mmCIF file of C-alpha atoms in Angstrom:
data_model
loop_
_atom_site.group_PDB
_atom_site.id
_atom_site.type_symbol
_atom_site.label_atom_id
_atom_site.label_comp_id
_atom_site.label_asym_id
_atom_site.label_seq_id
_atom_site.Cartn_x
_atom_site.Cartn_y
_atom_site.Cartn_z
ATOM 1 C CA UNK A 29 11.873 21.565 40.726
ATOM 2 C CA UNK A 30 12.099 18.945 38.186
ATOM 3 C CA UNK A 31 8.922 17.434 38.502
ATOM 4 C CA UNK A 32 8.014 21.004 37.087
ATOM 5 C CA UNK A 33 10.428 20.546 34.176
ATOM 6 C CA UNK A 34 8.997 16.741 33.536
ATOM 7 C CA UNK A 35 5.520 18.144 32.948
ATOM 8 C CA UNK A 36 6.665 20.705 31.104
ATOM 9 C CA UNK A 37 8.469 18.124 28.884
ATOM 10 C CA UNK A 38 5.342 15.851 28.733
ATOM 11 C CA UNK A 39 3.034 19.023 27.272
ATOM 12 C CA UNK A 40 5.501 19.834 24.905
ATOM 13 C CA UNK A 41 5.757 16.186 24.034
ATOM 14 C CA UNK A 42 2.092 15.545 23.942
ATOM 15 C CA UNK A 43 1.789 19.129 21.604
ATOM 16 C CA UNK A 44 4.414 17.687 19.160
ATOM 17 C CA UNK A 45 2.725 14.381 19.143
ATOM 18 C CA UNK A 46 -0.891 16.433 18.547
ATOM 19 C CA UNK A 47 0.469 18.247 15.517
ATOM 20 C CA UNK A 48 2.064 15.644 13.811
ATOM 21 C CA UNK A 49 -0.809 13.126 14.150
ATOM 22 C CA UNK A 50 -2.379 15.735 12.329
ATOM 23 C CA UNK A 51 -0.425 16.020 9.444
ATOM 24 C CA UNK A 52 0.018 12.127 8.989
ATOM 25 C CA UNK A 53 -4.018 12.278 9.159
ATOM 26 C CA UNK A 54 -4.191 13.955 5.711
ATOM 27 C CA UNK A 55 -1.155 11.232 4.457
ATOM 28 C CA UNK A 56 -3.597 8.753 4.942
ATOM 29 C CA UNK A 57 -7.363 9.379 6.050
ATOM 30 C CA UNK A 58 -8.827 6.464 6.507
ATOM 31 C CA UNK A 59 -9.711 2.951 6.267
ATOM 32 C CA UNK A 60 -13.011 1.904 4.649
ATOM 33 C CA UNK A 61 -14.135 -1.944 5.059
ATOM 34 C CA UNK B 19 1.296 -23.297 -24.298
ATOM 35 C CA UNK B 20 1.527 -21.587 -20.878
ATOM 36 C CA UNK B 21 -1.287 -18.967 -19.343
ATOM 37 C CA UNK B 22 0.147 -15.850 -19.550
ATOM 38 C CA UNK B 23 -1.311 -14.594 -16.121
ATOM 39 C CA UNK B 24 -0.432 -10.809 -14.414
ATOM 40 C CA UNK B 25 -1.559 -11.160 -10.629
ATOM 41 C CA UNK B 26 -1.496 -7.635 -9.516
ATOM 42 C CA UNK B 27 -1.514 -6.738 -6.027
ATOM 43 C CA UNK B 28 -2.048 -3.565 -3.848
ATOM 44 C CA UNK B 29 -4.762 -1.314 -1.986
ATOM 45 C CA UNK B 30 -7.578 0.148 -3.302
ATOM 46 C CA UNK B 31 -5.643 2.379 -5.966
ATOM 47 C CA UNK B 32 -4.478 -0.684 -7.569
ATOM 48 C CA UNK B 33 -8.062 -2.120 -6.825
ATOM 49 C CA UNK B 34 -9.443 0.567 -8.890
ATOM 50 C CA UNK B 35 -11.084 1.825 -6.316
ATOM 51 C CA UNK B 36 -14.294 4.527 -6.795
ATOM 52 C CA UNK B 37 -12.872 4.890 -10.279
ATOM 53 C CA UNK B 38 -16.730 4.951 -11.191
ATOM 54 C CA UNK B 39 -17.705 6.164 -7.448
ATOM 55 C CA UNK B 40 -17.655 2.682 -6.535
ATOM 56 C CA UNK B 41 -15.641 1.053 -3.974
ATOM 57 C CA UNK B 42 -15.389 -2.091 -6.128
ATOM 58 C CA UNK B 43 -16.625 -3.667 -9.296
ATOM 59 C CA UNK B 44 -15.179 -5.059 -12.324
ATOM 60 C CA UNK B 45 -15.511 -1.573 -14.515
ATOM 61 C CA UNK B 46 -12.859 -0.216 -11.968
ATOM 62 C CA UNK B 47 -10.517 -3.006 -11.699
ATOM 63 C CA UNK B 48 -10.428 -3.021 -15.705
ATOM 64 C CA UNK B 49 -9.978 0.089 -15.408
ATOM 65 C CA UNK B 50 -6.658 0.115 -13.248
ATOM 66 C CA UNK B 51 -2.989 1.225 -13.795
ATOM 67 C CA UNK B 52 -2.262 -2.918 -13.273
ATOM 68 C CA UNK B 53 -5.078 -4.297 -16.041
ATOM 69 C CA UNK B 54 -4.711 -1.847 -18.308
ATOM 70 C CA UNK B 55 -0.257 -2.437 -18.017
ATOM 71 C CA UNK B 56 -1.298 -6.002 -18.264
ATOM 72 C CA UNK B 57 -3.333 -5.340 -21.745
ATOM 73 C CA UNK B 58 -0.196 -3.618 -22.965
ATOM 74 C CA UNK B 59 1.936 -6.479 -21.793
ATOM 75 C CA UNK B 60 -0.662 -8.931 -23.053
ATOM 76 C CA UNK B 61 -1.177 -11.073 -20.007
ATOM 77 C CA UNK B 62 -4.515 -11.967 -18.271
ATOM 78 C CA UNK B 63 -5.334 -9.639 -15.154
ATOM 79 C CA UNK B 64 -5.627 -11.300 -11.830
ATOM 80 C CA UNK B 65 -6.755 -8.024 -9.784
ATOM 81 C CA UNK B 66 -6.157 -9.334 -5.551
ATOM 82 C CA UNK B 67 -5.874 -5.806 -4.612
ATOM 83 C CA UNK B 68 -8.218 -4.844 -1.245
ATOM 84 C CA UNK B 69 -9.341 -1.669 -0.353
ATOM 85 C CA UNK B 70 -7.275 -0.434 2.770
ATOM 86 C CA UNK B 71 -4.650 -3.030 2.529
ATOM 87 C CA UNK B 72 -1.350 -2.604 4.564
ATOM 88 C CA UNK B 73 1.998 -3.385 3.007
ATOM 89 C CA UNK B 74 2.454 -6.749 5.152
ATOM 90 C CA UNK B 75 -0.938 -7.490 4.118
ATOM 91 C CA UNK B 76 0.237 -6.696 0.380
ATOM 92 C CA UNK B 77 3.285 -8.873 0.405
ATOM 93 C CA UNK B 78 1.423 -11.967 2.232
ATOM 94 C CA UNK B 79 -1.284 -11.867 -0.389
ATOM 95 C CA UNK B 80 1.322 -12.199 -3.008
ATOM 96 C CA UNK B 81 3.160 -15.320 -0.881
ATOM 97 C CA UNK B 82 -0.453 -16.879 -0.355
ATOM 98 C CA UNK B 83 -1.664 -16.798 -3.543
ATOM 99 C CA UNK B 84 1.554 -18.120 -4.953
ATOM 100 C CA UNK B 85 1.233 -21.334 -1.883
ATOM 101 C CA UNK B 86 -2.428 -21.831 -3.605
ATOM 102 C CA UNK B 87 -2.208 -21.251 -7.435
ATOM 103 C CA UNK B 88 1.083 -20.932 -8.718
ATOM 104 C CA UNK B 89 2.490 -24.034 -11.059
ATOM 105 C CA UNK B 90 5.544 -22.764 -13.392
ATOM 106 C CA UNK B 91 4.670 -25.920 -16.058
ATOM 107 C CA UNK B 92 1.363 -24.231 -16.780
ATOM 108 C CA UNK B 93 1.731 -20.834 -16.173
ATOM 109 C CA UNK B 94 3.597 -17.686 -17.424
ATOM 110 C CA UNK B 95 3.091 -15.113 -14.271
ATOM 111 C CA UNK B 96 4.229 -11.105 -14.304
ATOM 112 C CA UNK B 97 3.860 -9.686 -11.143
ATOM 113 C CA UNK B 98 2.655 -6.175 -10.582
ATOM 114 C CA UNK B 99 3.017 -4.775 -7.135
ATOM 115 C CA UNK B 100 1.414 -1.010 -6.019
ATOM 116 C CA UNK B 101 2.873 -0.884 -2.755
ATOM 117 C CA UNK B 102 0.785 1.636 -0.434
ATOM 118 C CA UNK B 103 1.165 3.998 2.675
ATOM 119 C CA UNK B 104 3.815 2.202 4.662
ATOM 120 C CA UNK B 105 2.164 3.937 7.858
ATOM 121 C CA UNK B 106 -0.539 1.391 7.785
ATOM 122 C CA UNK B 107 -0.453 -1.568 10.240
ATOM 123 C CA UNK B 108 -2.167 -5.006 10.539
ATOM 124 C CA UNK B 109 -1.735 -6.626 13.997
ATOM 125 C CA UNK B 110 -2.798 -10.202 14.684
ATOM 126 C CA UNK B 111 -6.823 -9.929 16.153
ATOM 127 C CA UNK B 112 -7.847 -13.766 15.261
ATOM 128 C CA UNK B 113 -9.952 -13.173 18.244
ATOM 129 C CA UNK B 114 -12.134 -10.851 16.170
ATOM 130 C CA UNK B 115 -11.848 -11.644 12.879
ATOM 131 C CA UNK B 116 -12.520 -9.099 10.283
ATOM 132 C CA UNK B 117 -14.346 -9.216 7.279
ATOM 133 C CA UNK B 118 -12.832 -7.345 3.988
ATOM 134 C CA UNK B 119 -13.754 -9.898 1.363
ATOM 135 C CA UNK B 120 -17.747 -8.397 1.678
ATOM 136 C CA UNK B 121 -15.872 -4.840 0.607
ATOM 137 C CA UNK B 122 -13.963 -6.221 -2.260
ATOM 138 C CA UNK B 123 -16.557 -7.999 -4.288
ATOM 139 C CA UNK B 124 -15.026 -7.866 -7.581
ATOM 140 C CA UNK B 125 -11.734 -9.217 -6.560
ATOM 141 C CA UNK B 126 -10.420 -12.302 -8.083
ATOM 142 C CA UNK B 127 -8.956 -13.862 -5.432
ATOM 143 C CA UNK B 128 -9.202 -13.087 -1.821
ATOM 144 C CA UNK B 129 -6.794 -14.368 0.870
ATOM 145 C CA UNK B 130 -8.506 -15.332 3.655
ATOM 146 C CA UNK B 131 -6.080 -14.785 5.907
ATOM 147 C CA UNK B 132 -6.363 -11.041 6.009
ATOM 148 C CA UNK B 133 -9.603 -11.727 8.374
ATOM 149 C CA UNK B 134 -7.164 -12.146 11.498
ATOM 150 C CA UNK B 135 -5.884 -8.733 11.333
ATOM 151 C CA UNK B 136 -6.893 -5.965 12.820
ATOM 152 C CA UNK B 137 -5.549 -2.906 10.255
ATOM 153 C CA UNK B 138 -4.913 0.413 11.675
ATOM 154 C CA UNK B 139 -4.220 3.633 9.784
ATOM 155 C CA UNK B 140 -3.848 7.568 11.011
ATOM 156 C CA UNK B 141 -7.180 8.453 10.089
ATOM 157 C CA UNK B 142 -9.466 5.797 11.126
ATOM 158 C CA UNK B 143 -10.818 5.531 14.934
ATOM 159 C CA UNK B 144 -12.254 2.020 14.916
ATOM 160 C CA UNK B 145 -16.050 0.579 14.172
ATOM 161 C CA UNK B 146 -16.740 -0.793 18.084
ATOM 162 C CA UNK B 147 -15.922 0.857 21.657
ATOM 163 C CA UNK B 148 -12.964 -2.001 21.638
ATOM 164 C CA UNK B 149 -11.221 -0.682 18.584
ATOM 165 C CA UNK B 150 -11.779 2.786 19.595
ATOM 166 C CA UNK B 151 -10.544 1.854 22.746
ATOM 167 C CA UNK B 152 -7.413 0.266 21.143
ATOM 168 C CA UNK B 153 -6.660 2.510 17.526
ATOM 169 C CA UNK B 154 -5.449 5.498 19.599
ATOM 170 C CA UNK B 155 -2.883 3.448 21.242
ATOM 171 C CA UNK B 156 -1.508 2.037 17.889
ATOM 172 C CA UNK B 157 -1.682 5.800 16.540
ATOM 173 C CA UNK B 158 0.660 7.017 18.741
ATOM 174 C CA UNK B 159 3.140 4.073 17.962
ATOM 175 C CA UNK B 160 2.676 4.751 14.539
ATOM 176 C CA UNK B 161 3.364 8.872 15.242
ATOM 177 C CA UNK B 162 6.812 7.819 16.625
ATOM 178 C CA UNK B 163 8.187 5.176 15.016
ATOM 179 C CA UNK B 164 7.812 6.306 11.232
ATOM 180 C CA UNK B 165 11.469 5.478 10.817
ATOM 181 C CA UNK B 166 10.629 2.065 11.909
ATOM 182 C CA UNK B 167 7.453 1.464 9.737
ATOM 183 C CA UNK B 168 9.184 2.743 6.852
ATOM 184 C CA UNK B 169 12.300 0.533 7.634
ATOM 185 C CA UNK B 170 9.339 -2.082 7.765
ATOM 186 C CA UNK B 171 7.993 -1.607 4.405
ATOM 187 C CA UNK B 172 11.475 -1.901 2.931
ATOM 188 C CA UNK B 173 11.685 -5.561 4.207
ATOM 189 C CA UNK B 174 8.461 -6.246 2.672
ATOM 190 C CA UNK B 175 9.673 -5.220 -0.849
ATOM 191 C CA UNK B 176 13.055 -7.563 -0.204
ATOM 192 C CA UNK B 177 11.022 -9.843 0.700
ATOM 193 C CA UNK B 178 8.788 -10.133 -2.523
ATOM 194 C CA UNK B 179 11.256 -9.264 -4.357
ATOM 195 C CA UNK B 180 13.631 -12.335 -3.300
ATOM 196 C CA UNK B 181 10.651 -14.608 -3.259
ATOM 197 C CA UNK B 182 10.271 -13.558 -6.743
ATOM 198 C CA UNK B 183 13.575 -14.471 -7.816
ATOM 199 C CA UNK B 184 13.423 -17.609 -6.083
ATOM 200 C CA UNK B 185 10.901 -18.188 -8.438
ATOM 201 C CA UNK B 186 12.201 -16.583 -11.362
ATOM 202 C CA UNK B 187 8.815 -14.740 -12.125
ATOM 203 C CA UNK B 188 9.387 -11.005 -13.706
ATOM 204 C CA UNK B 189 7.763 -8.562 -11.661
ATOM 205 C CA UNK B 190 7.070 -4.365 -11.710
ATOM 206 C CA UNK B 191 7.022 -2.463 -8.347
ATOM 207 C CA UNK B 192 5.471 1.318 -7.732
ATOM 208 C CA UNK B 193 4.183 3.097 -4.974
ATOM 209 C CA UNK B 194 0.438 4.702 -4.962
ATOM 210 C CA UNK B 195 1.378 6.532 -1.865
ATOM 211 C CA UNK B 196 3.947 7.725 0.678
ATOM 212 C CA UNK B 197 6.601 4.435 1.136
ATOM 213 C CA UNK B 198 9.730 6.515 2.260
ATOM 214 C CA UNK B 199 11.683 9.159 3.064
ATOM 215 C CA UNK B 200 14.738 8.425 0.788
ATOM 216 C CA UNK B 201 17.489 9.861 2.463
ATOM 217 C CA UNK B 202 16.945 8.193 5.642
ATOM 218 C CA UNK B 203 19.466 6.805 7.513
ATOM 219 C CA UNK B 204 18.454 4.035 8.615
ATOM 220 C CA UNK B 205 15.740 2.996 5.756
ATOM 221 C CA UNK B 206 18.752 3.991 3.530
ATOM 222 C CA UNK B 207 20.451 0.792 4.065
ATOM 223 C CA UNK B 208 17.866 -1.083 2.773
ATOM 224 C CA UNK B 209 17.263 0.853 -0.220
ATOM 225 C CA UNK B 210 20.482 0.148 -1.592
ATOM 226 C CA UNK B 211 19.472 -3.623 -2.055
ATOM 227 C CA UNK B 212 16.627 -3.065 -3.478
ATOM 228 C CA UNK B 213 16.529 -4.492 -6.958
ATOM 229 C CA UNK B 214 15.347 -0.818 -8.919
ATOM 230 C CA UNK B 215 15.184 -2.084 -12.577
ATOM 231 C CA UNK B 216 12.003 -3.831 -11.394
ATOM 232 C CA UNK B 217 10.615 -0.561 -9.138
ATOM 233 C CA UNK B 218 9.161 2.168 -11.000
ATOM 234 C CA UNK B 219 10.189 5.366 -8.991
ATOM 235 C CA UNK B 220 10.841 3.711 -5.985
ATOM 236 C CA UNK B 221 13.422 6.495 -4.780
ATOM 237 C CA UNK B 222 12.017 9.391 -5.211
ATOM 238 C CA UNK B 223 9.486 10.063 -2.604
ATOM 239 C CA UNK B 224 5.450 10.478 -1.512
ATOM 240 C CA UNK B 225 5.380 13.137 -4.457
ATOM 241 C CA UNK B 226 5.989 10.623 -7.269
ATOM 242 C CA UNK B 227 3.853 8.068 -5.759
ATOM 243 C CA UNK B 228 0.592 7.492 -7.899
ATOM 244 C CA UNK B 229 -1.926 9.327 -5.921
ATOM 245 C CA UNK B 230 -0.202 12.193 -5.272
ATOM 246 C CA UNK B 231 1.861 12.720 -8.423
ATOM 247 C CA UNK B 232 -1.637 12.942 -9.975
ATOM 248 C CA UNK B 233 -3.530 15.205 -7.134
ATOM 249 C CA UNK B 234 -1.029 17.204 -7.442
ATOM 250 C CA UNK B 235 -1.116 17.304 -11.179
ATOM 251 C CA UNK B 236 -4.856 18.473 -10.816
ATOM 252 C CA UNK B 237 -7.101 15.780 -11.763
ATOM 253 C CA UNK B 238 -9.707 15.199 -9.825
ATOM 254 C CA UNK B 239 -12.132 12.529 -9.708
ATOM 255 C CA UNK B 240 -15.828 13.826 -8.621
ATOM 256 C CA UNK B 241 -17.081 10.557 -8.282
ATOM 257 C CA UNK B 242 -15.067 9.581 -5.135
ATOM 258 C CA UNK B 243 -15.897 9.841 -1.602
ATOM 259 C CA UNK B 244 -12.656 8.357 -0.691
ATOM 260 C CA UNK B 245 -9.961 10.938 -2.722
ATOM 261 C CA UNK B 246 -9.114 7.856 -5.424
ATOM 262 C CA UNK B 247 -8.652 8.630 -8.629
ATOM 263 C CA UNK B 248 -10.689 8.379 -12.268
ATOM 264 C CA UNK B 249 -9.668 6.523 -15.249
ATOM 265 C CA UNK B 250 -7.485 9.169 -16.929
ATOM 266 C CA UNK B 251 -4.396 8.875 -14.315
ATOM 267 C CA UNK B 252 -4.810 5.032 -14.174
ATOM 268 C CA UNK B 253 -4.553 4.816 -17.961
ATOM 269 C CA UNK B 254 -1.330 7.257 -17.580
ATOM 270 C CA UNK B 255 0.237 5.463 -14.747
ATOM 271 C CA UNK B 256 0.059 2.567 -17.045
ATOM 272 C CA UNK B 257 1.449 3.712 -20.136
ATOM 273 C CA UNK B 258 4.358 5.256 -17.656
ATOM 274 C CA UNK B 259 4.867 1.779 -16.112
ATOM 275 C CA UNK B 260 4.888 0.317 -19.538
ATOM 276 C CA UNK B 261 7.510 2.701 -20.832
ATOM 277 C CA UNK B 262 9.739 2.301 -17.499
ATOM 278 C CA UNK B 263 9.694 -1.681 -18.250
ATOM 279 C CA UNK B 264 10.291 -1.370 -22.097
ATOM 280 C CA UNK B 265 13.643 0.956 -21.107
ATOM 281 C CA UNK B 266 14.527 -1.567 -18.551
ATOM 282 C CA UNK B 267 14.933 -4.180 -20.739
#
């Protein structure tokens, strides 16, 4: 069963990563050249 | 008589940037917190700020431009530093150089040797399939290592800082955005050496940073694509920079 419980991990990884990314995007937008 | 010279380095908020709506032009670098806190401190503005700089990027300009110009028998140099996001990366791409001088137009001095980075922010997803291929990749680094970046951005200020010294040339430090969180652990060891008679604020967090202490204060500037602000915050973040230095001393 912990191949289910690694996957599970790697969503709620992969959701925390999503969410913060997000936040950090309106830190600092963009780059203009 | 020596040339009383302030070389003021940054990203685009110390660049001026869309002041006027513009990107860059010689109204809006006038019109920055640096030039106008070099009229008060009556030296004459050398403006090498680029939009979108990095802090490594930052610090090297500073190091490079010193290598090139700098001679202590004819010169009288004050150094003003706007450090910026400390999220923001450069990584070596001499393979493909880049071009920011065509961006910066007005600047006084460009160093060249920003053309074999590659920079990388949160927001931006690349210009060609092979930096959208690579930017996401760099993103998530960046997502999980602020700790590190920000512990990164602390050796950038020692390091001007010291270089500075070495040199005996006065300097002022701020931040025009987020640098770090200042209770950190780890970034917290660094702080402690850092020299804060010569860093306006440098402690105190994103919300005291130049951008955002003056978002938050309202003002906006309806001119900007690119959320910088007008002149009215630059002229205030001067005078504040001026009155930090005067109670310094």
């Amino acid at each position: 069963m912990s191949w289910i419980k690694n996957i599970i991990n790697k969503i709620k990884r992969e959701i925390e990563y999503r969410k913060r990314i997000k936040e950090l995007k309106k830190r600092d937008p963009f780059i203009y050249k | 008589m020596k040339e009383k010279i302030a070389l003021i380095a940054g990203c685009s908020h110390s660049a001026g940037s869309e002041i006027d709506g513009r990107l860059d032009c010689s109204y809006n670098r006038n019109n920055s917190f640096g030039s106008l806190l070099a009229d008060k401190l009556g030296y004459r503005p050398i403006n090498i700020a680029i939009n979108g700089a990095s802090n490594t990027g930052i610090a090297r300009s500073i190091l490079m431009w010193f290598d090139e110009h700098y001679d202590s028998e004819s010169m009288d140099v004050y150094v003003i530093v706007g450090w910026t996001e400390s999220s923001r990366l450069e990584i070596p791409a001499k393979h493909r150089p880049s071009d920011f001088h065509s961006g910066n137009p007005a600047v006084d001095w460009y160093d060249s040797s920003a053309n074999s980075y590659l920079r990388i922010n949160y927001g931006w997803e690349g210009n060609d399939p092979e930096e959208r291929a690579m930017v996401p990749n760099y993103q998530k680094f960046m997502t999980e290592n602020e700790t590190y970046l920000e512990y990164q951005a602390a050796t950038n200020v020692l390091l001007v800082q010291y270089f500075l010294k070495s040199l005996n040339v006065p300097y002022i430090m701020c931040n025009t955005m987020h640098m770090f969180v200042p209770d950190d652990h780890y970034v917290s060891y660094l702080l402690k050496m850092i020299d804060s008679k010569c860093y306006y604020n440098f402690d105190k967090g994103q919300d005291d940073s130049f951008y955002w202490k003056y978002r938050n204060l309202g003002y906006e500037n309806t001119k900007a694509k690119y959320w910088h602000h007008s002149e009215e915050p630059h002229r205030l973040y001067a005078e504040e920079l001026y009155k930090f230095i005067g109670e310094q001393q």
